[in-house]
Amino acid sequence: MQDYKKLIEKYEKDLIRNRRYLHQHPELGFDLDHTVQYVKEELTAMGCKPIDIGDHGVTAVIGKKEGRCILLRSDMDALPMKEESGLPFSCTYDSAAHTCGHDTHTAMLLTAARIFKEIEDELPGKVKLLFQPAEEIGYGCRNMVENGILENPKVDAAFGAHIMSCFPKETVLYGTGSLSTGADLFTITVHGKGGHGSVPHTTIDPINIACHIVLNLQTVNSREIDAQEMAVLDFGSINAGSAGNAIPETAVLKGNIRTFNNDVRRQIKKRVSEITEQTAAMFGGSAQIEYSLEMGAVVTDTMVTALCGNEIKKHMDAAKVNDHILKLPFSEDFSYISDLVPSTFFLIGACPENSEVLTQHNPRIIFDEESMKTGVLVYVAGAMGYLKEGGKEKI
């Protein structure tokens, strides 16, 4: 059995060097010029041939033999905030910080790439790397899919991973089925007819319509969705008018939909459209719905997850692996890939020992660097588990 841990130790200095450099130079969204250049230089130096994909994505393929192809995905973007971790290699920018751990993801996948290059002759298929932009704003993975990341070579399975500050260091967590919620952010614009507040009968009041829309949509969860399903449909913003004695022309509502079940998600979106339009029409007005973000739940494939997970378990202490993780209430744009190809997703615990447990995006967050080696192991062993066994049965 290949000793992946020994290979990881060999490249540990590069792992830490990459992570700390990226940590000190965070970039946002699709604006990743410096990060992309750094990743491409590192890939080139290890013998890979990086290719630009979409808007600031990078991909490369490792493997000489015919066989199945597994995609390994990392995200690269930071968050628009100032770091307050106090680390000696803290970022000094006021406007960007790696408080979600994407710097560690990029460093882990670069290190996995070094290992795959070293054992390339032994790979029973192909490993396709994806360094993705703009996960934090929800559009990066979609951009990669639209620009052909799942083709040339055709991807048979996909593998995502995320470091997590809320779980103990050097642990691995995964499961089958829905892992994360979908996230659909929408704006409803209600159109009425404005006028003086003293003669409301000459107007079509968009505020009245908006209020009825909010109330009518509450019945979707309470009366139309199975009580055993988790579904959120709520509003966080309502804006209309500027004077107390004038009925405005329009009212604007902003809300979101979250659920672990993609069928329920589609049902809710359909009913939001129907109820909104019909409620507005009932009062003589009209309404339009626009989605600023449409993202499904990440759903993991049973067989791909088993093939990857079983191989990972061979190289880890059983006490540090949890293969029955509960659903988590975060959203992940990896769902754009998991919607299209059999996929799996693993979480790597990285809360430093005897440290305060902080959630992702906290400005004081610290990820245990030793846990990055676990992350590399997850990428390498997971991919090898699929490539070795995935061709034996149709998935």
Tab-separated table of C-alpha atoms in Angstrom:
chain	number	residue	atom	x	y	z
A	1	MET	CA	0.000	0.000	0.000
A	2	GLN	CA	1.343	3.409	-0.989
A	3	ASP	CA	2.475	5.464	2.005
A	4	TYR	CA	0.778	8.762	1.224
A	5	LYS	CA	1.677	10.234	4.604
A	6	LYS	CA	5.371	9.829	3.834
A	7	LEU	CA	4.907	11.642	0.528
A	8	ILE	CA	2.985	14.418	2.270
A	9	GLU	CA	5.796	14.854	4.798
A	10	LYS	CA	8.211	15.195	1.884
A	11	TYR	CA	6.288	18.208	0.598
A	12	GLU	CA	5.226	19.716	3.935
A	13	LYS	CA	7.503	22.753	3.588
A	14	ASP	CA	5.976	23.549	0.201
A	15	LEU	CA	2.497	23.086	1.666
A	16	ILE	CA	3.152	25.627	4.414
A	17	ARG	CA	5.026	27.990	2.093
A	18	ASN	CA	2.168	28.030	-0.401
A	19	ARG	CA	-0.471	28.510	2.272
A	20	ARG	CA	1.296	31.367	4.040
A	21	TYR	CA	2.065	33.195	0.825
A	22	LEU	CA	-1.545	32.954	-0.332
A	23	HIS	CA	-2.756	33.913	3.140
A	24	GLN	CA	-0.766	37.139	2.974
A	25	HIS	CA	-2.001	37.998	-0.525
A	26	PRO	CA	-5.794	37.482	-0.551
A	27	GLU	CA	-7.922	38.486	-3.524
A	28	LEU	CA	-11.681	38.626	-4.025
A	29	GLY	CA	-14.255	37.071	-6.331
A	30	PHE	CA	-13.102	36.817	-9.917
A	31	ASP	CA	-10.334	39.401	-9.405
A	32	LEU	CA	-7.607	36.864	-8.763
A	33	ASP	CA	-4.814	37.952	-11.121
A	34	HIS	CA	-2.000	37.515	-8.600
A	35	THR	CA	-3.370	34.276	-7.114
A	36	VAL	CA	-3.888	32.703	-10.532
A	37	GLN	CA	-0.371	33.634	-11.622
A	38	TYR	CA	1.060	32.118	-8.438
A	39	VAL	CA	-0.881	28.867	-8.860
A	40	LYS	CA	0.175	28.562	-12.504
A	41	GLU	CA	3.832	29.139	-11.640
A	42	GLU	CA	3.713	26.458	-8.933
A	43	LEU	CA	2.008	23.972	-11.259
A	44	THR	CA	4.496	24.662	-14.039
A	45	ALA	CA	7.450	24.226	-11.674
A	46	MET	CA	6.264	20.731	-10.720
A	47	GLY	CA	5.844	19.696	-14.352
A	48	CYS	CA	2.133	20.313	-14.897
A	49	LYS	CA	0.686	22.234	-17.829
A	50	PRO	CA	-1.804	24.709	-16.343
A	51	ILE	CA	-4.623	25.968	-18.542
A	52	ASP	CA	-6.770	29.049	-17.965
A	53	ILE	CA	-10.477	28.302	-17.812
A	54	GLY	CA	-13.377	30.726	-17.697
A	55	ASP	CA	-12.974	33.877	-15.650
A	56	HIS	CA	-9.779	33.376	-13.592
A	57	GLY	CA	-9.947	29.627	-13.139
A	58	VAL	CA	-6.997	27.265	-13.565
A	59	THR	CA	-7.031	23.592	-14.509
A	60	ALA	CA	-4.450	20.889	-15.199
A	61	VAL	CA	-4.586	17.158	-15.892
A	62	ILE	CA	-2.246	14.573	-14.387
A	63	GLY	CA	-2.113	10.960	-15.545
A	64	LYS	CA	-0.714	9.054	-18.531
A	65	LYS	CA	-3.040	6.048	-18.624
A	66	GLU	CA	-6.501	5.723	-20.064
A	67	GLY	CA	-9.226	5.207	-17.499
A	68	ARG	CA	-11.661	7.209	-15.461
A	69	CYS	CA	-11.149	10.884	-14.728
A	70	ILE	CA	-11.819	12.425	-11.323
A	71	LEU	CA	-12.011	16.180	-10.819
A	72	LEU	CA	-10.482	17.614	-7.634
A	73	ARG	CA	-11.709	21.102	-6.851
A	74	SER	CA	-10.267	23.872	-4.699
A	75	ASP	CA	-11.510	27.440	-4.357
A	76	MET	CA	-9.111	30.409	-4.227
A	77	ASP	CA	-10.986	33.584	-3.270
A	78	ALA	CA	-11.003	35.461	0.034
A	79	LEU	CA	-13.583	37.565	1.880
A	80	PRO	CA	-13.966	41.381	1.946
A	81	MET	CA	-12.884	41.944	5.549
A	82	LYS	CA	-9.849	42.693	7.710
A	83	GLU	CA	-8.008	39.860	9.433
A	84	GLU	CA	-7.599	40.000	13.220
A	85	SER	CA	-5.988	36.600	13.880
A	86	GLY	CA	-2.687	37.930	15.206
A	87	LEU	CA	-0.775	35.286	13.247
A	88	PRO	CA	2.834	36.193	12.389
A	89	PHE	CA	1.938	35.783	8.714
A	90	SER	CA	-1.336	37.716	8.938
A	91	CYS	CA	-2.575	39.622	5.939
A	92	THR	CA	-2.162	43.372	6.369
A	93	TYR	CA	-4.863	44.340	3.870
A	94	ASP	CA	-7.950	46.129	5.180
A	95	SER	CA	-10.196	44.938	2.370
A	96	ALA	CA	-9.544	41.189	2.027
A	97	ALA	CA	-8.731	38.200	4.233
A	98	HIS	CA	-8.688	34.405	3.991
A	99	THR	CA	-11.120	33.790	6.850
A	100	CYS	CA	-12.854	30.840	5.160
A	101	GLY	CA	-9.715	28.816	4.525
A	102	HIS	CA	-9.524	28.948	0.747
A	103	ASP	CA	-5.802	29.653	1.037
A	104	THR	CA	-5.440	26.255	2.719
A	105	HIS	CA	-7.559	24.570	0.026
A	106	THR	CA	-5.334	25.955	-2.719
A	107	ALA	CA	-2.160	24.939	-0.891
A	108	MET	CA	-3.541	21.454	-0.199
A	109	LEU	CA	-4.475	20.858	-3.828
A	110	LEU	CA	-1.082	22.139	-5.010
A	111	THR	CA	0.577	19.654	-2.661
A	112	ALA	CA	-1.708	16.869	-3.858
A	113	ALA	CA	-0.662	17.782	-7.405
A	114	ARG	CA	3.019	17.361	-6.454
A	115	ILE	CA	2.259	13.878	-5.163
A	116	PHE	CA	0.227	12.927	-8.224
A	117	LYS	CA	3.101	14.069	-10.455
A	118	GLU	CA	5.519	11.911	-8.460
A	119	ILE	CA	3.338	8.808	-8.803
A	120	GLU	CA	1.947	9.705	-12.233
A	121	ASP	CA	3.128	6.448	-13.816
A	122	GLU	CA	1.062	4.538	-11.254
A	123	LEU	CA	-2.177	6.492	-11.696
A	124	PRO	CA	-4.857	4.153	-13.114
A	125	GLY	CA	-6.621	7.066	-14.793
A	126	LYS	CA	-6.547	10.840	-14.810
A	127	VAL	CA	-6.764	13.480	-12.100
A	128	LYS	CA	-8.143	16.816	-13.256
A	129	LEU	CA	-7.358	19.753	-10.993
A	130	LEU	CA	-9.627	22.775	-10.675
A	131	PHE	CA	-8.575	25.956	-8.901
A	132	GLN	CA	-11.821	27.906	-8.846
A	133	PRO	CA	-12.575	31.622	-8.380
A	134	ALA	CA	-15.540	33.340	-6.754
A	135	GLU	CA	-16.954	30.664	-4.451
A	136	GLU	CA	-17.781	33.271	-1.827
A	137	ILE	CA	-20.104	35.135	-4.181
A	138	GLY	CA	-21.642	31.931	-5.525
A	139	TYR	CA	-20.804	32.309	-9.210
A	140	GLY	CA	-17.359	30.742	-9.652
A	141	CYS	CA	-18.240	27.074	-10.047
A	142	ARG	CA	-21.052	27.876	-12.454
A	143	ASN	CA	-18.592	29.866	-14.556
A	144	MET	CA	-16.229	26.887	-14.631
A	145	VAL	CA	-19.010	24.510	-15.723
A	146	GLU	CA	-20.208	26.917	-18.411
A	147	ASN	CA	-16.660	27.106	-19.753
A	148	GLY	CA	-16.228	23.345	-20.061
A	149	ILE	CA	-14.451	22.126	-16.925
A	150	LEU	CA	-16.348	18.824	-17.105
A	151	GLU	CA	-15.100	18.103	-20.636
A	152	ASN	CA	-11.747	17.413	-22.345
A	153	PRO	CA	-11.152	15.061	-20.673
A	154	LYS	CA	-14.679	14.168	-19.672
A	155	VAL	CA	-15.067	14.080	-15.899
A	156	ASP	CA	-16.563	10.855	-14.514
A	157	ALA	CA	-16.689	11.936	-10.862
A	158	ALA	CA	-15.904	15.036	-8.824
A	159	PHE	CA	-14.414	15.573	-5.387
A	160	GLY	CA	-14.691	18.682	-3.222
A	161	ALA	CA	-13.297	19.430	0.223
A	162	HIS	CA	-13.496	22.198	2.811
A	163	ILE	CA	-11.467	22.928	5.901
A	164	MET	CA	-13.685	23.608	8.936
A	165	SER	CA	-12.793	25.583	12.039
A	166	CYS	CA	-15.677	24.170	14.075
A	167	PHE	CA	-14.450	20.548	14.074
A	168	PRO	CA	-11.424	19.116	15.952
A	169	LYS	CA	-8.071	19.280	14.202
A	170	GLU	CA	-7.029	16.506	11.816
A	171	THR	CA	-10.496	14.936	11.677
A	172	VAL	CA	-12.392	13.999	8.522
A	173	LEU	CA	-16.160	14.142	8.158
A	174	TYR	CA	-18.382	13.099	5.280
A	175	GLY	CA	-21.625	11.369	4.408
A	176	THR	CA	-23.996	10.487	1.587
A	177	GLY	CA	-27.002	12.401	0.353
A	178	SER	CA	-27.565	16.111	0.897
A	179	LEU	CA	-24.634	17.741	2.660
A	180	SER	CA	-25.477	21.440	2.386
A	181	THR	CA	-28.494	23.589	1.672
A	182	GLY	CA	-29.242	25.255	-1.592
A	183	ALA	CA	-29.388	29.042	-1.627
A	184	ASP	CA	-31.693	31.091	-3.818
A	185	LEU	CA	-31.663	34.850	-3.269
A	186	PHE	CA	-34.495	36.713	-4.947
A	187	THR	CA	-35.956	40.181	-5.405
A	188	ILE	CA	-39.664	40.772	-5.974
A	189	THR	CA	-40.588	44.113	-7.523
A	190	VAL	CA	-44.265	44.968	-7.126
A	191	HIS	CA	-45.699	47.465	-9.618
A	192	GLY	CA	-48.777	49.467	-8.696
A	193	LYS	CA	-50.078	52.951	-9.400
A	194	GLY	CA	-48.964	55.818	-7.214
A	195	GLY	CA	-51.039	58.696	-5.967
A	196	HIS	CA	-52.001	60.931	-3.059
A	197	GLY	CA	-52.638	59.190	0.231
A	198	SER	CA	-55.987	60.966	0.589
A	199	VAL	CA	-57.453	59.183	-2.439
A	200	PRO	CA	-56.221	55.577	-2.228
A	201	HIS	CA	-59.165	54.435	-4.358
A	202	THR	CA	-57.471	56.058	-7.370
A	203	THR	CA	-54.262	54.111	-6.817
A	204	ILE	CA	-53.025	50.535	-6.858
A	205	ASP	CA	-51.120	50.257	-3.606
A	206	PRO	CA	-47.886	48.226	-4.045
A	207	ILE	CA	-47.258	48.225	-0.289
A	208	ASN	CA	-50.574	46.489	0.336
A	209	ILE	CA	-49.747	43.983	-2.412
A	210	ALA	CA	-46.256	43.363	-0.999
A	211	CYS	CA	-47.661	42.682	2.469
A	212	HIS	CA	-50.142	40.175	1.075
A	213	ILE	CA	-47.376	38.463	-0.903
A	214	VAL	CA	-45.290	38.003	2.251
A	215	LEU	CA	-48.255	36.606	4.181
A	216	ASN	CA	-49.472	34.351	1.372
A	217	LEU	CA	-46.028	32.842	0.894
A	218	GLN	CA	-45.932	31.744	4.537
A	219	THR	CA	-48.399	29.001	3.644
A	220	VAL	CA	-45.861	27.352	1.333
A	221	ASN	CA	-43.815	26.067	4.271
A	222	SER	CA	-46.689	25.458	6.654
A	223	ARG	CA	-49.166	23.836	4.255
A	224	GLU	CA	-47.357	22.621	1.129
A	225	ILE	CA	-43.997	21.208	2.299
A	226	ASP	CA	-43.709	17.914	4.183
A	227	ALA	CA	-42.985	18.729	7.830
A	228	GLN	CA	-40.074	16.266	7.721
A	229	GLU	CA	-38.275	18.451	5.197
A	230	MET	CA	-36.168	21.423	6.238
A	231	ALA	CA	-37.182	24.428	4.178
A	232	VAL	CA	-36.663	28.139	4.734
A	233	LEU	CA	-38.536	30.820	2.827
A	234	ASP	CA	-38.177	34.222	4.396
A	235	PHE	CA	-37.778	37.923	3.700
A	236	GLY	CA	-35.055	40.210	4.983
A	237	SER	CA	-35.895	43.477	3.255
A	238	ILE	CA	-38.937	45.486	2.208
A	239	ASN	CA	-38.656	48.960	0.715
A	240	ALA	CA	-41.285	51.278	-0.691
A	241	GLY	CA	-41.995	54.978	-0.855
A	242	SER	CA	-40.504	57.936	0.980
A	243	ALA	CA	-43.449	59.985	2.242
A	244	GLY	CA	-46.257	59.117	4.628
A	245	ASN	CA	-48.951	60.774	2.518
A	246	ALA	CA	-48.006	59.354	-0.892
A	247	ILE	CA	-48.676	55.890	-2.226
A	248	PRO	CA	-45.629	54.819	-4.273
A	249	GLU	CA	-45.437	53.241	-7.697
A	250	THR	CA	-43.395	50.249	-6.565
A	251	ALA	CA	-42.431	48.130	-3.576
A	252	VAL	CA	-39.384	45.861	-3.423
A	253	LEU	CA	-39.032	42.672	-1.367
A	254	LYS	CA	-35.840	40.662	-0.910
A	255	GLY	CA	-35.809	37.116	0.398
A	256	ASN	CA	-34.143	33.739	0.283
A	257	ILE	CA	-34.955	30.045	-0.093
A	258	ARG	CA	-32.898	27.300	1.570
A	259	THR	CA	-33.490	23.577	1.627
A	260	PHE	CA	-31.508	20.322	1.568
A	261	ASN	CA	-33.840	18.740	-0.984
A	262	ASN	CA	-33.482	19.929	-4.574
A	263	ASP	CA	-36.982	18.685	-5.448
A	264	VAL	CA	-38.416	20.761	-2.595
A	265	ARG	CA	-36.318	23.698	-3.788
A	266	ARG	CA	-37.877	23.484	-7.252
A	267	GLN	CA	-41.361	23.191	-5.744
A	268	ILE	CA	-40.869	26.285	-3.578
A	269	LYS	CA	-39.498	28.354	-6.459
A	270	LYS	CA	-42.501	27.392	-8.589
A	271	ARG	CA	-44.940	28.378	-5.857
A	272	VAL	CA	-43.137	31.654	-5.124
A	273	SER	CA	-43.618	32.615	-8.756
A	274	GLU	CA	-47.270	31.557	-8.901
A	275	ILE	CA	-48.359	33.089	-5.597
A	276	THR	CA	-46.473	36.331	-6.171
A	277	GLU	CA	-47.895	36.940	-9.631
A	278	GLN	CA	-51.437	35.914	-8.717
A	279	THR	CA	-51.501	37.973	-5.521
A	280	ALA	CA	-50.365	41.065	-7.391
A	281	ALA	CA	-52.946	40.484	-10.120
A	282	MET	CA	-55.702	40.082	-7.525
A	283	PHE	CA	-55.177	43.711	-6.491
A	284	GLY	CA	-54.750	45.033	-10.024
A	285	GLY	CA	-50.978	45.246	-9.939
A	286	SER	CA	-48.136	43.144	-11.256
A	287	ALA	CA	-44.923	41.680	-9.901
A	288	GLN	CA	-41.680	40.349	-11.281
A	289	ILE	CA	-39.147	38.043	-9.617
A	290	GLU	CA	-35.408	38.131	-10.260
A	291	TYR	CA	-32.865	35.744	-8.747
A	292	SER	CA	-29.445	37.148	-7.915
A	293	LEU	CA	-28.231	33.698	-6.859
A	294	GLU	CA	-29.528	30.226	-7.721
A	295	MET	CA	-27.621	27.393	-6.098
A	296	GLY	CA	-28.786	23.878	-5.325
A	297	ALA	CA	-27.858	21.643	-2.408
A	298	VAL	CA	-24.643	19.630	-2.615
A	299	VAL	CA	-25.781	16.011	-2.930
A	300	THR	CA	-23.101	13.330	-2.642
A	301	ASP	CA	-23.189	10.112	-4.638
A	302	THR	CA	-23.286	6.920	-2.570
A	303	MET	CA	-20.816	4.867	-4.602
A	304	VAL	CA	-18.288	7.638	-5.290
A	305	THR	CA	-18.352	8.598	-1.617
A	306	ALA	CA	-17.801	4.985	-0.553
A	307	LEU	CA	-14.894	4.449	-2.957
A	308	CYS	CA	-13.154	7.629	-1.834
A	309	GLY	CA	-14.000	7.253	1.847
A	310	ASN	CA	-12.904	3.631	2.132
A	311	GLU	CA	-9.463	4.446	0.759
A	312	ILE	CA	-9.097	7.455	3.063
A	313	LYS	CA	-9.964	5.287	6.072
A	314	LYS	CA	-7.080	2.941	5.271
A	315	HIS	CA	-4.635	5.778	5.931
A	316	MET	CA	-6.235	7.340	9.013
A	317	ASP	CA	-6.979	6.593	12.648
A	318	ALA	CA	-10.571	5.333	12.659
A	319	ALA	CA	-11.371	7.545	15.653
A	320	LYS	CA	-10.718	10.615	13.527
A	321	VAL	CA	-13.131	9.721	10.731
A	322	ASN	CA	-16.877	10.359	10.894
A	323	ASP	CA	-18.703	8.956	7.874
A	324	HIS	CA	-22.217	9.797	9.064
A	325	ILE	CA	-22.054	13.559	9.240
A	326	LEU	CA	-25.321	15.425	9.668
A	327	LYS	CA	-26.540	17.950	7.131
A	328	LEU	CA	-24.933	21.362	7.530
A	329	PRO	CA	-26.781	24.668	7.015
A	330	PHE	CA	-24.221	26.268	4.720
A	331	SER	CA	-24.308	26.612	0.951
A	332	GLU	CA	-21.598	25.596	-1.514
A	333	ASP	CA	-21.390	26.398	-5.206
A	334	PHE	CA	-19.805	22.974	-5.765
A	335	SER	CA	-23.468	22.040	-6.257
A	336	TYR	CA	-23.179	23.246	-9.864
A	337	ILE	CA	-20.845	20.274	-10.384
A	338	SER	CA	-22.629	17.755	-8.138
A	339	ASP	CA	-25.825	18.430	-10.120
A	340	LEU	CA	-24.115	17.147	-13.268
A	341	VAL	CA	-21.680	14.360	-12.322
A	342	PRO	CA	-21.513	11.841	-9.442
A	343	SER	CA	-19.708	13.718	-6.682
A	344	THR	CA	-18.529	13.612	-3.110
A	345	PHE	CA	-17.508	16.219	-0.553
A	346	PHE	CA	-15.288	15.903	2.521
A	347	LEU	CA	-14.783	18.198	5.510
A	348	ILE	CA	-11.447	18.545	7.307
A	349	GLY	CA	-11.506	19.616	10.954
A	350	ALA	CA	-8.953	22.314	11.776
A	351	CYS	CA	-9.802	23.844	15.156
A	352	PRO	CA	-6.495	24.327	17.019
A	353	GLU	CA	-6.202	22.353	20.246
A	354	ASN	CA	-7.315	24.209	23.404
A	355	SER	CA	-8.543	27.073	21.261
A	356	GLU	CA	-11.806	28.998	21.125
A	357	VAL	CA	-14.134	27.484	18.539
A	358	LEU	CA	-14.806	30.118	15.909
A	359	THR	CA	-16.938	29.752	12.806
A	360	GLN	CA	-15.800	30.417	9.257
A	361	HIS	CA	-15.648	34.122	8.309
A	362	ASN	CA	-14.696	35.263	11.818
A	363	PRO	CA	-11.877	37.855	11.549
A	364	ARG	CA	-10.005	36.126	14.423
A	365	ILE	CA	-10.194	32.641	12.933
A	366	ILE	CA	-7.100	30.408	12.968
A	367	PHE	CA	-6.881	27.116	11.077
A	368	ASP	CA	-4.559	24.461	12.469
A	369	GLU	CA	-1.794	24.063	9.871
A	370	GLU	CA	-1.145	20.405	10.727
A	371	SER	CA	-4.677	19.714	9.535
A	372	MET	CA	-3.666	20.733	6.028
A	373	LYS	CA	-1.704	17.485	5.800
A	374	THR	CA	-4.948	15.658	6.543
A	375	GLY	CA	-6.545	17.660	3.745
A	376	VAL	CA	-3.843	16.612	1.291
A	377	LEU	CA	-4.338	12.991	2.353
A	378	VAL	CA	-8.064	13.326	1.736
A	379	TYR	CA	-7.481	14.646	-1.794
A	380	VAL	CA	-4.845	12.039	-2.696
A	381	ALA	CA	-6.321	8.934	-1.076
A	382	GLY	CA	-9.841	9.869	-2.124
A	383	ALA	CA	-8.869	10.253	-5.767
A	384	MET	CA	-6.843	7.036	-5.743
A	385	GLY	CA	-9.718	5.129	-4.154
A	386	TYR	CA	-12.015	6.167	-6.972
A	387	LEU	CA	-9.527	5.623	-9.785
A	388	LYS	CA	-8.484	2.161	-8.544
A	389	GLU	CA	-11.996	0.827	-8.004
A	390	GLY	CA	-14.264	3.126	-9.982
A	391	GLY	CA	-13.709	1.344	-13.259
A	392	LYS	CA	-14.825	-2.018	-11.929
A	393	GLU	CA	-18.480	-1.081	-11.690
A	394	LYS	CA	-20.546	1.332	-13.686
A	395	ILE	CA	-21.293	4.417	-11.606
